[in-house]
Every structure is written in C-alpha cells, then in structure tokens.
Amino acid sequence: MTAKFIVRGGNRLSGTVAIGGAKNSALPILTAAALAAEGESILDNVPDNSDIQHLCAILEALGCQVERVAETTLRIRAQHLENHVAPYHIARRLRGSTYVMGLLLARLGKGEVACPGGCEIGARPVDFHLKGFKALGAEVVVEHGAMVSQSVNLRGGRFYVDRASVGTTVNMIITASLAPGVTILENAACEPEIVDLANFINAMGGRVRGAGTNTVRIEGVDRLHGARHEVIPDRIEAGTYMLMTAAAGGEVRIENVIPEHLGTVIAKLVEAGQEVAEQGDCVVVRSRPIRSVDVETQVYPGFPTDLQSPWVALMGLADGIAVVQETIFENRFGFTNELIRMGANIKVDRNTGIVRGVERYTGAPVEARDIRGGAALVTAALAAEGVTEIGGVRFIDRGYSRMEEKLTALGADVKRVTVEEGP
Ligand code: UD1
C-alpha cells in the first residue's frame, strides 16, 4: 500500500499555520542525546516525521530508550547503548543515519552503519565523513554496503570541511565532543542547525565554541550528561508554506518561526512582488502578482537548496523568465519533469533551470521522488486548475508532518488516500 495526495487546486489559502521543529536539527540533536552516559534528555519541539521515527528506531536498536512523552517531546536515556551495529534496512533509509557512526565511535569505539540512501538528488557520498573520522583517529571503511570501523584511537584533530558540508560538520562535532583533546573544524557549515546542535551539546556538559562561524573548536570531555533542549523551528517547512501561499494566492500567518533564519527567502519573495511582514516569531505572507526572480542556491545564509524546488514551482507562474542555479546538489531538477506534465515551461541544462512563467498549471497524475521535489508538486497543485494526484507521498512525509492537515486548515482541498502499489 502507498499514499497519494489528491489536490483540487484553485482555493486561496488563508489563516494560520504553526511550524514544527527543524528536522535537520532534530536528527543530530537526537543522536547527540545518545552521547550521554548518564541522566536523561528531554527534547521539545521535535517534529513527528518519518525520518525522525526511523532514527528513533535505530537508537532503540542500539540499546537506548526513546519515548515520545508528548506530541512534540521526546525523552532519551542512553546508559545502555551497547550494540555497535545499526539495523541495516532502517539506517540505509535516511541521510541522517551517518551521524550514528559518529555517535558509535565516540561512545563505543567501533561501529557499523549502512551507507545512507535518503533522497535521489545526487550521488551524496560519505567520503568527507570518512576523511573527518580519520582526522580524529578512526579508520572507517565501506564494506558490504556499510561504514565499518574496528580500529579507533579517538583524539582531537584539525580538519578542513570540504564544501562546508552540513552533515560532515555535524558528525565531527558529535564525534569530537567525547574525543580527548581539541578539534578545530575549518570551513565548517554555518547553518542554524549547527548552532542548535552546539547549544545542546554544551547544555550536556560539552565544550563547543564558534558554531555559526566557519571555524568551530571542540574540546573533548570525558563524559556528557542528559539535558533539556527545545529544537529550533524548521526554516525549510516555514519557507515552503510561504512559497505555497504566494503560488496559490491568499494571506497566511506562519507561526513559530525565527524570521532571521529566513532572511534570503523573505528578500527573494519581496523581490518577486509578494508582501511579507515579520511580526515577532511570525511571518505574514500576502500574495500579489508574481514577478520572475533569479535564484542561486548557496550555503547558509544564502538561498537554501531545500527551497529550490518549491521556488521553481512558484517561478513557473511568474510574469517572465527566471534562471535558477543549483550549486549544492548535482541532480536536483528531477521534479521538473513532473511539473512539465502540469504545463510548466522549464528547460534544464546541467545545474541550471530556465523557468518561463505560464498563465496556469493544470492538474495531472505526478510522482514525488524526493522530499522537496514533492513539496514543489504540492505547491503547483494548489495553484493548478483541476485535480492533481501526487504519488510518492512517503517522500513528503520524511520532511513534513501532516502537510495535508495543515493545508486543509488553510482552506486547501488536499486529501490523503491509500492505494495499492502500482506496477
Ligand atoms: C544536509 C541536509 C539537507 C540539505 C543539505 C544542504 C540533513 C539531514 N540534510 O544534507 O536537507 O539540503 O544539508 O544544506 O541535514 N558531499 C560529498 N561527500 C560527503 C558529504 C557531502 O561529496 O561525504 C557533497 C554532497 O553530495 C553535496 C555537498 O557535498 O553535493 C553538500 O552536502 P552536505 O552539506 O553534506 O549535505 P547533507 O548533510 O547530506
């Protein structure tokens, strides 16, 4: 059985949507909670999407106790983390499982974790992670589809993070927190999710300095203890609802956001003619005729690659031509083939999408193949004439909790249906 969204387009959006905790913060923070050999951690504002559920299942299989004590609150106890092998078929499903390798090296001095799959948006190798582990004294090799390490003499080290990789920066911070000595990361990722992770580890008794800049210094400590922490709001989920409002038309108040984390997205939306007002921890978007605006994805604080796909869906309805350049992942335009079925006029040349605005989209059966490409199809479907049937909702569920409920509350006509798997 598989889930589909049936979207009848044309309804304007209005009302308020509350944004959940950031998936890309919650994944490293949950993993880091398992670094604690004593006490328990309480994590608030943890989203309930399938990536988080899979990570919880991996941590439980390693011997941790993970309990959802309230809708968005998890309790983690990791005293009995004793198993060094992550279940292969769960770990391979999400990119965030690479962090479990760092955790196992730090806690047990050995580990075995399936090479991650995640979304089909490019090759997404783990070579930077392996180089980083080596710099900290851990030889990790890829064997039979898994990262494996038996020989570990963990200690601090100096490491240059290629391409300011987010995942590698996370993994180094997690591993180095319990590695004797000092680790210096150069060209580290500066994303807000890195700062959130560092704040949590520091609350656990760790010593991470400089997070949010491109040089991070981690002093390894002997032990970490549990702590309470509230995960930051998901800037990508917030940005998605902002772009959906602009595409579908209407006025939506997006609550529980940190507007500073959305600076570039707000600036680009304003450039595209939309009205955006910041009010404390809310952003209000009021739609206006859409102007074509070029975008190039960049590491934070640039325009996030995770909003490139919904941006293309929005630009597909704009008044001219927009050039969208993807600089982070090499294969992130796959979803445009599905948008074209809906009437979009898009030409893709390697990492550049040329989007010529059309008057309207028309509903069609389409298929999501990655989280954000899926969000782009929903964005287009909300604005389209007629009914769009979106398959591959399991991808959307990896990054967005209850999207159909949130959109329905805003006046959209979105239904989740379960159907037999097609041929
Ligand atoms: C994280 C986010 C993802 C976001 C991305 C960029 C999570 C779980 N996912 O992904 O939503 O789109 O940051 O903001 O937080 N690379 C290598 N070798 C490696 C690691 C990365 O070649 O070992 C390449 C990647 O293929 C990509 C680039 O480096 O082209 C940057 O990737 P990275 O920042 O590591 O992204 P993720 O951590 O996978």
Coordinates of N, CA and C and ligand atoms in Angstrom, one line a residue, residues 24 27 95 99 124-129 163 165-168 305-306 328-329 332, ligand 1:
N24 N 16.2 18.9 10.4 CA 17.7 18.8 10.2 C 18.4 19.2 11.5
L27 N 17.5 15.7 14.0 CA 18.2 14.5 13.7 C 19.6 14.5 14.4
R95 N 19.6 9.9 5.3 CA 20.9 10.5 5.3 C 21.4 10.8 6.7
Y99 N 25.2 10.1 11.1 CA 25.5 10.7 12.5 C 25.7 9.6 13.5
R124 N 25.5 12.0 -3.3 CA 25.6 12.1 -1.9 C 26.5 11.0 -1.2
P125 N 27.8 11.0 -1.6 CA 28.7 10.1 -1.0 C 29.0 10.4 0.5
V126 N 29.8 9.6 1.1 CA 30.2 9.8 2.5 C 31.7 10.1 2.7
D127 N 32.4 10.3 1.6 CA 33.8 10.4 1.6 C 34.3 11.5 2.6
F128 N 33.6 12.7 2.7 CA 34.0 13.7 3.6 C 33.9 13.2 5.0
H129 N 32.9 12.5 5.3 CA 32.7 12.0 6.7 C 33.8 11.0 7.0
R163 N 33.6 21.7 1.0 CA 32.3 22.3 0.6 C 31.4 22.7 1.8
S165 N 30.3 21.1 4.2 CA 29.3 20.1 4.3 C 28.6 20.2 5.7
V166 N 27.3 20.2 5.6 CA 26.5 20.3 6.8 C 26.6 19.0 7.6
G167 N 26.4 17.9 6.9 CA 26.4 16.6 7.6 C 27.8 16.3 8.2
T168 N 28.9 16.6 7.4 CA 30.2 16.3 7.9 C 30.5 17.2 9.2
T305 N 19.2 25.3 -0.7 CA 18.9 24.3 -1.7 C 17.6 23.6 -1.5
D306 N 17.2 23.5 -0.2 CA 16.0 22.7 0.1 C 14.7 23.5 -0.3
I328 N 24.5 23.2 -4.9 CA 24.9 22.2 -3.8 C 24.8 20.8 -4.3
F329 N 23.7 20.4 -4.9 CA 23.5 19.0 -5.3 C 23.4 19.0 -6.8
R332 N 19.3 17.9 -8.8 CA 18.1 18.3 -8.0 C 17.0 18.9 -8.9
Ligands
UD1_1 C1 22.0 18.5 4.7 C2 20.5 18.4 4.8 C3 19.8 18.7 3.5 C4 20.4 19.9 2.9 C5 21.9 19.9 2.8 C6 22.5 21.2 2.3 C7 20.2 16.9 6.7 C8 19.8 15.6 7.2 N1 20.2 17.1 5.4 O1 22.4 17.4 3.8 O2 18.5 18.8 3.8 O3 19.9 20.0 1.5 O4 22.5 19.7 4.1 O5 22.0 22.3 3.1 O6 20.6 17.8 7.5 N2 29.2 15.6 -0.2 C9 30.2 14.8 -0.6 N3 30.7 13.9 0.2 C10 30.3 13.8 1.5 C11 29.3 14.7 2.0 C12 28.8 15.6 1.1 O7 30.5 14.8 -1.8 O8 30.9 13.0 2.3 C13 28.6 16.6 -1.1 C14 27.1 16.4 -1.3 O9 26.8 15.4 -2.3 C15 26.6 17.8 -1.7 C16 27.6 18.7 -0.9 O10 28.7 17.9 -0.5 O11 26.8 18.0 -3.1 C17 27.0 19.3 0.4 O12 26.3 18.3 1.1 P1 26.0 18.3 2.7 O13 26.1 19.8 3.1 O14 26.9 17.4 3.4 O15 24.5 17.9 2.8 P2 23.9 16.8 3.8 O16 24.5 17.0 5.1 O17 23.8 15.5 3.1

